[in-house]
Structure formats: structure tokens, C-alpha cells
């Protein structure tokens, strides 16, 4: 790469010295999001941001008064995910723990068998992936190396890959067939807080939506399930 002040960046490939033309994405960020905002440290700030970030994750996706959930990424892949025979959730660290909650949700509401894999283990073996399987990739940064490597493996086997990430334009969001952002904003604290609750919120909406569309939960219970998530930001605020 050749970088000069006031001039265009030039990139060349190591293999044949040919000029490379990368796809450059401009990411918009509010500077207030990466400042402590009066809190002593970022983790404390992010703990108190959770009521807002959970609401942001659900905004435009869930409306109990009108009786609907819309998860755009799921609708994009249609029957391929709705008729899935098995979900494999690939994640690391805190995202793996969110995946464990997702396992309960999908099996209880959508009646889909789920396996939760540590991506760092999945990438170093030869997992059995076949037609009808769907790999759900969970990552806060969207750049988790082990998860990315596991997805490369899944992609070679031709299964559907669905990403649940926070960072727009990240590597995992680009490799997946479809997916959803949790819209939690930058998470700078080392221990995940708002990204974890955002992932759980998104998994909950997916499980409710798929359960109703697959006919595994009745309309009355579906409506009840719609109403409960809308109360969560206020409940978290009171904690």
C-alpha cells in the first residue's frame, strides 16, 4: 500500500504486483458513542446503556400493538431458514453464552434442533454439515477470527450462513448469506454487556417469529410473547 498526503491510496497485490481496487465502505460514527459520557469508565456506561440498546435492537422489528415481528434477514432467505432441519450456532466467549440461550429459545418456540459450537473447536475438526442445516454466527465485532474460520468451513460445505453481529460492514457480515445487526453501538468495555443483551434480544425475536410462521406456537401465545419483550427495556432500567 502506498499512502501519500492529499493523494489517492494505491494498493498492489503481493503475488503479481497488480493494482488492487478494494471496495471501500464509509462507516458513520457519532463521536459521543466512543466517549465515556460522564461515567467513570466505559463498562459502567455500557451497563447503563442497555435499556436503550435493547429498545434500539427491537425498534422497527417488533410491534405488540399491531401484532407483528419482522426480522428482515430471516425474510430474505425465506424457506431456506424457515424449513431448517437443524441450527448450528457458532460463536466464542460471551457470544457463545448468548447462543446457549438461543438454543433454548429455538427449540422451545420454533421446535428446531440446535447445537451450540465453540467456533475455535469447530474450525479444527470436520463437522457434519448437510443440506437443511443452518449455521448461525454470533459475534460482537464481526471480526472474531475463530468464528470467521468456522464460517469459511461451513461455506465450503454449502450450508446457509446467518450472521448476528454488531459492527456494520464487518468481515462476518460480508461472508454470511443473510443476517441481522443488533445496533448496540460501539462496545469498548472488555466484558460484554450491551452486545450480549442485544444478541439475546435478536435471538428472542427470531425464535418468536419463526415459531409462529412454522406453526409451532398458536396466535394467542404469539401475541403474549410479543408483549413481553416490549417491557424489557423498562424492567432493565429499574434494576
PDB file of C-alpha atoms in Angstrom:
ATOM      1  CA  UNK A   1       0.000   0.000   0.000  1.00  0.00           C
ATOM      2  CA  UNK A   2       1.272   3.489  -0.892  1.00  0.00           C
ATOM      3  CA  UNK A   3      -0.207   6.328   1.141  1.00  0.00           C
ATOM      4  CA  UNK A   4       0.635   9.970   0.394  1.00  0.00           C
ATOM      5  CA  UNK A   5      -0.932  13.077   1.915  1.00  0.00           C
ATOM      6  CA  UNK A   6      -3.588  14.526  -0.373  1.00  0.00           C
ATOM      7  CA  UNK A   7      -3.271  11.728  -2.915  1.00  0.00           C
ATOM      8  CA  UNK A   8      -5.213   8.584  -3.675  1.00  0.00           C
ATOM      9  CA  UNK A   9      -4.190   5.411  -1.837  1.00  0.00           C
ATOM     10  CA  UNK A  10      -2.541   2.850  -4.124  1.00  0.00           C
ATOM     11  CA  UNK A  11      -2.766  -0.858  -3.364  1.00  0.00           C
ATOM     12  CA  UNK A  12      -0.831  -3.612  -5.114  1.00  0.00           C
ATOM     13  CA  UNK A  13      -1.105  -7.392  -4.807  1.00  0.00           C
ATOM     14  CA  UNK A  14       1.943  -9.193  -3.428  1.00  0.00           C
ATOM     15  CA  UNK A  15       1.515 -12.167  -5.770  1.00  0.00           C
ATOM     16  CA  UNK A  16       1.730 -10.409  -9.155  1.00  0.00           C
ATOM     17  CA  UNK A  17       2.200  -6.706  -8.262  1.00  0.00           C
ATOM     18  CA  UNK A  18      -1.092  -5.888  -9.980  1.00  0.00           C
ATOM     19  CA  UNK A  19      -3.080  -2.865  -8.831  1.00  0.00           C
ATOM     20  CA  UNK A  20      -5.918  -3.818  -6.454  1.00  0.00           C
ATOM     21  CA  UNK A  21      -9.226  -1.994  -6.374  1.00  0.00           C
ATOM     22  CA  UNK A  22     -10.803  -2.614  -2.961  1.00  0.00           C
ATOM     23  CA  UNK A  23     -14.432  -1.971  -2.135  1.00  0.00           C
ATOM     24  CA  UNK A  24     -14.232   0.880   0.395  1.00  0.00           C
ATOM     25  CA  UNK A  25     -17.141   1.356   2.789  1.00  0.00           C
ATOM     26  CA  UNK A  26     -17.577   4.569   4.773  1.00  0.00           C
ATOM     27  CA  UNK A  27     -18.732   3.895   8.322  1.00  0.00           C
ATOM     28  CA  UNK A  28     -20.572   6.716  10.047  1.00  0.00           C
ATOM     29  CA  UNK A  29     -19.941   7.098  13.774  1.00  0.00           C
ATOM     30  CA  UNK A  30     -21.088   9.565  16.374  1.00  0.00           C
ATOM     31  CA  UNK A  31     -18.100  10.678  18.484  1.00  0.00           C
ATOM     32  CA  UNK A  32     -20.316  10.715  21.586  1.00  0.00           C
ATOM     33  CA  UNK A  33     -20.624   6.931  21.253  1.00  0.00           C
ATOM     34  CA  UNK A  34     -16.896   6.443  21.892  1.00  0.00           C
ATOM     35  CA  UNK A  35     -16.669   8.861  24.840  1.00  0.00           C
ATOM     36  CA  UNK A  36     -17.404   7.985  28.460  1.00  0.00           C
ATOM     37  CA  UNK A  37     -20.242  10.486  28.712  1.00  0.00           C
ATOM     38  CA  UNK A  38     -19.620  11.369  32.353  1.00  0.00           C
ATOM     39  CA  UNK A  39     -19.199   7.783  33.586  1.00  0.00           C
ATOM     40  CA  UNK A  40     -16.003   6.713  35.351  1.00  0.00           C
ATOM     41  CA  UNK A  41     -15.289   4.027  32.751  1.00  0.00           C
ATOM     42  CA  UNK A  42     -16.737   2.565  29.569  1.00  0.00           C
ATOM     43  CA  UNK A  43     -18.058  -0.633  31.102  1.00  0.00           C
ATOM     44  CA  UNK A  44     -20.219   1.308  33.554  1.00  0.00           C
ATOM     45  CA  UNK A  45     -21.517   3.443  30.696  1.00  0.00           C
ATOM     46  CA  UNK A  46     -22.355   0.373  28.615  1.00  0.00           C
ATOM     47  CA  UNK A  47     -24.166  -1.306  31.513  1.00  0.00           C
ATOM     48  CA  UNK A  48     -26.450   1.716  31.825  1.00  0.00           C
ATOM     49  CA  UNK A  49     -26.933   1.934  28.052  1.00  0.00           C
ATOM     50  CA  UNK A  50     -28.658  -1.454  27.943  1.00  0.00           C
ATOM     51  CA  UNK A  51     -32.287  -0.237  28.195  1.00  0.00           C
ATOM     52  CA  UNK A  52     -31.673   1.958  25.137  1.00  0.00           C
ATOM     53  CA  UNK A  53     -29.708  -0.610  23.133  1.00  0.00           C
ATOM     54  CA  UNK A  54     -32.309  -3.344  23.722  1.00  0.00           C
ATOM     55  CA  UNK A  55     -35.019  -0.936  22.563  1.00  0.00           C
ATOM     56  CA  UNK A  56     -32.893   0.013  19.530  1.00  0.00           C
ATOM     57  CA  UNK A  57     -32.478  -3.663  18.638  1.00  0.00           C
ATOM     58  CA  UNK A  58     -36.261  -4.182  18.703  1.00  0.00           C
ATOM     59  CA  UNK A  59     -37.193  -0.884  17.033  1.00  0.00           C
ATOM     60  CA  UNK A  60     -38.908  -1.458  13.688  1.00  0.00           C
ATOM     61  CA  UNK A  61     -38.826  -5.206  14.256  1.00  0.00           C
ATOM     62  CA  UNK A  62     -41.485  -5.750  16.913  1.00  0.00           C
ATOM     63  CA  UNK A  63     -44.874  -4.113  17.447  1.00  0.00           C
ATOM     64  CA  UNK A  64     -47.135  -5.778  20.012  1.00  0.00           C
ATOM     65  CA  UNK A  65     -49.998  -3.309  19.495  1.00  0.00           C
ATOM     66  CA  UNK A  66     -50.216  -4.209  15.807  1.00  0.00           C
ATOM     67  CA  UNK A  67     -49.309  -7.853  16.438  1.00  0.00           C
ATOM     68  CA  UNK A  68     -46.190  -8.426  14.336  1.00  0.00           C
ATOM     69  CA  UNK A  69     -42.485  -9.178  14.316  1.00  0.00           C
ATOM     70  CA  UNK A  70     -40.371  -8.523  11.236  1.00  0.00           C
ATOM     71  CA  UNK A  71     -36.828  -9.821  11.040  1.00  0.00           C
ATOM     72  CA  UNK A  72     -35.647  -8.688   7.614  1.00  0.00           C
ATOM     73  CA  UNK A  73     -32.658 -11.012   7.382  1.00  0.00           C
ATOM     74  CA  UNK A  74     -34.830 -14.067   8.011  1.00  0.00           C
ATOM     75  CA  UNK A  75     -37.339 -12.953   5.385  1.00  0.00           C
ATOM     76  CA  UNK A  76     -34.511 -12.520   2.858  1.00  0.00           C
ATOM     77  CA  UNK A  77     -33.589 -16.213   2.951  1.00  0.00           C
ATOM     78  CA  UNK A  78     -37.216 -17.363   3.224  1.00  0.00           C
ATOM     79  CA  UNK A  79     -37.826 -21.102   3.059  1.00  0.00           C
ATOM     80  CA  UNK A  80     -34.136 -21.975   3.440  1.00  0.00           C
ATOM     81  CA  UNK A  81     -34.171 -20.878   7.070  1.00  0.00           C
ATOM     82  CA  UNK A  82     -37.857 -21.463   7.840  1.00  0.00           C
ATOM     83  CA  UNK A  83     -37.553 -25.115   6.798  1.00  0.00           C
ATOM     84  CA  UNK A  84     -34.226 -25.686   8.504  1.00  0.00           C
ATOM     85  CA  UNK A  85     -33.693 -29.170   9.907  1.00  0.00           C
ATOM     86  CA  UNK A  86     -31.020 -28.049  12.364  1.00  0.00           C
ATOM     87  CA  UNK A  87     -29.318 -24.879  13.610  1.00  0.00           C
ATOM     88  CA  UNK A  88     -25.629 -24.836  14.473  1.00  0.00           C
ATOM     89  CA  UNK A  89     -24.749 -21.728  16.474  1.00  0.00           C
ATOM     90  CA  UNK A  90     -21.053 -20.876  16.091  1.00  0.00           C
ATOM     91  CA  UNK A  91     -19.607 -18.329  18.497  1.00  0.00           C
ATOM     92  CA  UNK A  92     -16.857 -17.585  21.005  1.00  0.00           C
ATOM     93  CA  UNK A  93     -16.771 -16.102  24.508  1.00  0.00           C
ATOM     94  CA  UNK A  94     -19.793 -14.112  25.592  1.00  0.00           C
ATOM     95  CA  UNK A  95     -21.473 -14.642  22.219  1.00  0.00           C
ATOM     96  CA  UNK A  96     -21.297 -18.390  22.889  1.00  0.00           C
ATOM     97  CA  UNK A  97     -23.263 -17.844  26.110  1.00  0.00           C
ATOM     98  CA  UNK A  98     -25.875 -15.867  24.171  1.00  0.00           C
ATOM     99  CA  UNK A  99     -26.022 -18.840  21.804  1.00  0.00           C
ATOM    100  CA  UNK A 100     -26.843 -21.173  24.711  1.00  0.00           C
ATOM    101  CA  UNK A 101     -29.898 -19.028  25.467  1.00  0.00           C
ATOM    102  CA  UNK A 102     -30.755 -19.078  21.758  1.00  0.00           C
ATOM    103  CA  UNK A 103     -30.693 -22.887  21.864  1.00  0.00           C
ATOM    104  CA  UNK A 104     -33.472 -22.932  24.478  1.00  0.00           C
ATOM    105  CA  UNK A 105     -35.491 -20.337  22.563  1.00  0.00           C
ATOM    106  CA  UNK A 106     -35.363 -22.017  19.138  1.00  0.00           C
ATOM    107  CA  UNK A 107     -36.028 -25.487  20.480  1.00  0.00           C
ATOM    108  CA  UNK A 108     -38.898 -24.346  22.722  1.00  0.00           C
ATOM    109  CA  UNK A 109     -40.644 -21.936  20.346  1.00  0.00           C
ATOM    110  CA  UNK A 110     -39.687 -22.978  16.800  1.00  0.00           C
ATOM    111  CA  UNK A 111     -39.048 -26.682  17.523  1.00  0.00           C
ATOM    112  CA  UNK A 112     -35.764 -26.648  15.627  1.00  0.00           C
ATOM    113  CA  UNK A 113     -32.900 -28.845  16.922  1.00  0.00           C
ATOM    114  CA  UNK A 114     -29.928 -26.684  17.904  1.00  0.00           C
ATOM    115  CA  UNK A 115     -26.260 -27.341  18.586  1.00  0.00           C
ATOM    116  CA  UNK A 116     -24.079 -24.613  20.072  1.00  0.00           C
ATOM    117  CA  UNK A 117     -20.473 -24.889  18.928  1.00  0.00           C
ATOM    118  CA  UNK A 118     -17.397 -23.117  20.206  1.00  0.00           C
ATOM    119  CA  UNK A 119     -16.110 -21.766  16.890  1.00  0.00           C
ATOM    120  CA  UNK A 120     -12.490 -22.303  17.960  1.00  0.00           C
ATOM    121  CA  UNK A 121     -13.230 -26.040  18.235  1.00  0.00           C
ATOM    122  CA  UNK A 122     -15.475 -26.262  15.180  1.00  0.00           C
ATOM    123  CA  UNK A 123     -12.806 -24.867  12.855  1.00  0.00           C
ATOM    124  CA  UNK A 124     -10.243 -27.541  13.729  1.00  0.00           C
ATOM    125  CA  UNK A 125     -12.374 -30.598  13.053  1.00  0.00           C
ATOM    126  CA  UNK A 126     -14.524 -31.870  10.215  1.00  0.00           C
ATOM    127  CA  UNK A 127     -18.092 -31.197  11.425  1.00  0.00           C
ATOM    128  CA  UNK A 128     -21.010 -32.967   9.791  1.00  0.00           C
ATOM    129  CA  UNK A 129     -22.890 -30.277   7.906  1.00  0.00           C
ATOM    130  CA  UNK A 130     -25.544 -31.277   5.413  1.00  0.00           C
ATOM    131  CA  UNK A 131     -28.487 -29.986   3.409  1.00  0.00           C
ATOM    132  CA  UNK A 132     -31.106 -28.405   5.657  1.00  0.00           C
ATOM    133  CA  UNK A 133     -28.563 -27.208   8.229  1.00  0.00           C
ATOM    134  CA  UNK A 134     -28.212 -23.509   9.005  1.00  0.00           C
ATOM    135  CA  UNK A 135     -25.157 -22.020  10.737  1.00  0.00           C
ATOM    136  CA  UNK A 136     -25.894 -19.008  12.926  1.00  0.00           C
ATOM    137  CA  UNK A 137     -22.783 -16.924  13.553  1.00  0.00           C
ATOM    138  CA  UNK A 138     -22.783 -14.717  16.653  1.00  0.00           C
ATOM    139  CA  UNK A 139     -20.100 -12.061  17.098  1.00  0.00           C
ATOM    140  CA  UNK A 140     -19.973  -8.613  18.662  1.00  0.00           C
ATOM    141  CA  UNK A 141     -17.157  -7.293  16.499  1.00  0.00           C
ATOM    142  CA  UNK A 142     -17.904  -9.313  13.393  1.00  0.00           C
ATOM    143  CA  UNK A 143     -14.157  -9.957  13.179  1.00  0.00           C
ATOM    144  CA  UNK A 144     -13.740 -12.922  15.569  1.00  0.00           C
ATOM    145  CA  UNK A 145     -11.030 -14.953  13.818  1.00  0.00           C
ATOM    146  CA  UNK A 146     -12.155 -18.395  15.003  1.00  0.00           C
ATOM    147  CA  UNK A 147     -15.788 -17.723  14.090  1.00  0.00           C
ATOM    148  CA  UNK A 148     -14.754 -16.398  10.687  1.00  0.00           C
ATOM    149  CA  UNK A 149     -12.673 -19.527  10.038  1.00  0.00           C
ATOM    150  CA  UNK A 150     -15.598 -21.765  11.062  1.00  0.00           C
ATOM    151  CA  UNK A 151     -17.838 -19.902   8.612  1.00  0.00           C
ATOM    152  CA  UNK A 152     -15.324 -20.400   5.798  1.00  0.00           C
ATOM    153  CA  UNK A 153     -15.549 -24.123   6.537  1.00  0.00           C
ATOM    154  CA  UNK A 154     -19.360 -24.035   6.539  1.00  0.00           C
ATOM    155  CA  UNK A 155     -19.414 -22.051   3.298  1.00  0.00           C
ATOM    156  CA  UNK A 156     -17.335 -24.705   1.554  1.00  0.00           C
ATOM    157  CA  UNK A 157     -19.923 -27.298   2.587  1.00  0.00           C
ATOM    158  CA  UNK A 158     -22.699 -25.219   1.021  1.00  0.00           C
ATOM    159  CA  UNK A 159     -24.918 -24.647   4.055  1.00  0.00           C
ATOM    160  CA  UNK A 160     -26.815 -21.423   4.743  1.00  0.00           C
ATOM    161  CA  UNK A 161     -24.941 -18.987   6.993  1.00  0.00           C
ATOM    162  CA  UNK A 162     -26.821 -16.356   9.008  1.00  0.00           C
ATOM    163  CA  UNK A 163     -24.893 -13.673  10.889  1.00  0.00           C
ATOM    164  CA  UNK A 164     -25.874 -11.839  14.063  1.00  0.00           C
ATOM    165  CA  UNK A 165     -23.306  -9.108  14.586  1.00  0.00           C
ATOM    166  CA  UNK A 166     -22.986  -5.592  15.935  1.00  0.00           C
ATOM    167  CA  UNK A 167     -20.418  -3.966  13.663  1.00  0.00           C
ATOM    168  CA  UNK A 168     -21.741  -2.828  10.273  1.00  0.00           C
ATOM    169  CA  UNK A 169     -19.567  -3.840   7.310  1.00  0.00           C
ATOM    170  CA  UNK A 170     -17.512  -6.326   9.343  1.00  0.00           C
ATOM    171  CA  UNK A 171     -15.945  -9.466   7.834  1.00  0.00           C
ATOM    172  CA  UNK A 172     -18.587 -11.836   9.219  1.00  0.00           C
ATOM    173  CA  UNK A 173     -21.422  -9.658   7.936  1.00  0.00           C
ATOM    174  CA  UNK A 174     -19.878  -9.848   4.454  1.00  0.00           C
ATOM    175  CA  UNK A 175     -19.314 -13.608   4.330  1.00  0.00           C
ATOM    176  CA  UNK A 176     -22.791 -14.592   5.507  1.00  0.00           C
ATOM    177  CA  UNK A 177     -25.748 -15.262   3.199  1.00  0.00           C
ATOM    178  CA  UNK A 178     -28.010 -13.073   5.315  1.00  0.00           C
ATOM    179  CA  UNK A 179     -28.161 -11.677   8.823  1.00  0.00           C
ATOM    180  CA  UNK A 180     -29.226  -9.056  11.320  1.00  0.00           C
ATOM    181  CA  UNK A 181     -27.422  -6.260  13.139  1.00  0.00           C
ATOM    182  CA  UNK A 182     -28.125  -5.739  16.831  1.00  0.00           C
ATOM    183  CA  UNK A 183     -27.495  -1.947  16.685  1.00  0.00           C
ATOM    184  CA  UNK A 184     -25.832  -1.760  20.113  1.00  0.00           C
ATOM    185  CA  UNK A 185     -23.258   0.849  19.097  1.00  0.00           C
ATOM    186  CA  UNK A 186     -19.514   0.626  19.901  1.00  0.00           C
ATOM    187  CA  UNK A 187     -18.717  -1.611  22.862  1.00  0.00           C
ATOM    188  CA  UNK A 188     -15.354  -0.602  24.296  1.00  0.00           C
ATOM    189  CA  UNK A 189     -15.516  -2.291  27.705  1.00  0.00           C
ATOM    190  CA  UNK A 190     -13.687  -5.638  27.678  1.00  0.00           C
ATOM    191  CA  UNK A 191     -16.513  -7.575  29.333  1.00  0.00           C
ATOM    192  CA  UNK A 192     -19.513  -7.564  27.009  1.00  0.00           C
ATOM    193  CA  UNK A 193     -22.748  -6.112  28.376  1.00  0.00           C
ATOM    194  CA  UNK A 194     -24.993  -4.387  25.853  1.00  0.00           C
ATOM    195  CA  UNK A 195     -23.845  -6.556  22.925  1.00  0.00           C
ATOM    196  CA  UNK A 196     -24.788  -9.678  24.890  1.00  0.00           C
ATOM    197  CA  UNK A 197     -28.269  -8.419  25.741  1.00  0.00           C
ATOM    198  CA  UNK A 198     -28.673  -7.211  22.152  1.00  0.00           C
ATOM    199  CA  UNK A 199     -27.827 -10.681  20.836  1.00  0.00           C
ATOM    200  CA  UNK A 200     -30.318 -12.281  23.217  1.00  0.00           C
ATOM    201  CA  UNK A 201     -32.990  -9.766  22.161  1.00  0.00           C
ATOM    202  CA  UNK A 202     -32.399 -10.550  18.480  1.00  0.00           C
ATOM    203  CA  UNK A 203     -32.423 -14.325  19.062  1.00  0.00           C
ATOM    204  CA  UNK A 204     -35.667 -13.959  21.012  1.00  0.00           C
ATOM    205  CA  UNK A 205     -37.364 -12.105  18.164  1.00  0.00           C
ATOM    206  CA  UNK A 206     -36.126 -14.651  15.638  1.00  0.00           C
ATOM    207  CA  UNK A 207     -37.413 -17.575  17.711  1.00  0.00           C
ATOM    208  CA  UNK A 208     -40.845 -15.983  18.230  1.00  0.00           C
ATOM    209  CA  UNK A 209     -41.142 -15.047  14.559  1.00  0.00           C
ATOM    210  CA  UNK A 210     -40.071 -18.464  13.307  1.00  0.00           C
ATOM    211  CA  UNK A 211     -42.227 -20.302  15.838  1.00  0.00           C
ATOM    212  CA  UNK A 212     -45.339 -18.500  14.648  1.00  0.00           C
ATOM    213  CA  UNK A 213     -44.508 -18.811  10.946  1.00  0.00           C
ATOM    214  CA  UNK A 214     -43.733 -22.530  11.331  1.00  0.00           C
ATOM    215  CA  UNK A 215     -46.990 -23.065  13.204  1.00  0.00           C
ATOM    216  CA  UNK A 216     -45.402 -24.336  16.405  1.00  0.00           C
ATOM    217  CA  UNK A 217     -46.961 -21.648  18.622  1.00  0.00           C
ATOM    218  CA  UNK A 218     -50.636 -20.560  18.482  1.00  0.00           C
ATOM    219  CA  UNK A 219     -51.730 -16.990  17.786  1.00  0.00           C
ATOM    220  CA  UNK A 220     -52.753 -16.347  21.405  1.00  0.00           C
ATOM    221  CA  UNK A 221     -49.339 -17.357  22.759  1.00  0.00           C
ATOM    222  CA  UNK A 222     -47.613 -15.460  19.943  1.00  0.00           C
ATOM    223  CA  UNK A 223     -49.402 -12.266  20.988  1.00  0.00           C
ATOM    224  CA  UNK A 224     -48.402 -12.845  24.609  1.00  0.00           C
ATOM    225  CA  UNK A 225     -44.781 -13.326  23.549  1.00  0.00           C
ATOM    226  CA  UNK A 226     -44.884 -10.093  21.552  1.00  0.00           C
ATOM    227  CA  UNK A 227     -45.971  -8.071  24.554  1.00  0.00           C
ATOM    228  CA  UNK A 228     -43.295  -9.277  26.961  1.00  0.00           C
ATOM    229  CA  UNK A 229     -40.158  -8.101  25.063  1.00  0.00           C
ATOM    230  CA  UNK A 230     -41.535  -4.554  24.834  1.00  0.00           C
ATOM    231  CA  UNK A 231     -41.498  -4.399  28.658  1.00  0.00           C
ATOM    232  CA  UNK A 232     -37.863  -5.474  28.925  1.00  0.00           C
ATOM    233  CA  UNK A 233     -36.154  -2.058  28.482  1.00  0.00           C
ATOM    234  CA  UNK A 234     -38.245  -0.608  31.330  1.00  0.00           C
ATOM    235  CA  UNK A 235     -37.538  -3.639  33.511  1.00  0.00           C
ATOM    236  CA  UNK A 236     -33.787  -3.328  32.881  1.00  0.00           C
ATOM    237  CA  UNK A 237     -33.997   0.401  33.659  1.00  0.00           C
ATOM    238  CA  UNK A 238     -35.446  -0.380  37.089  1.00  0.00           C
ATOM    239  CA  UNK A 239     -32.732  -2.899  38.004  1.00  0.00           C
TER     240      UNK A 239
END
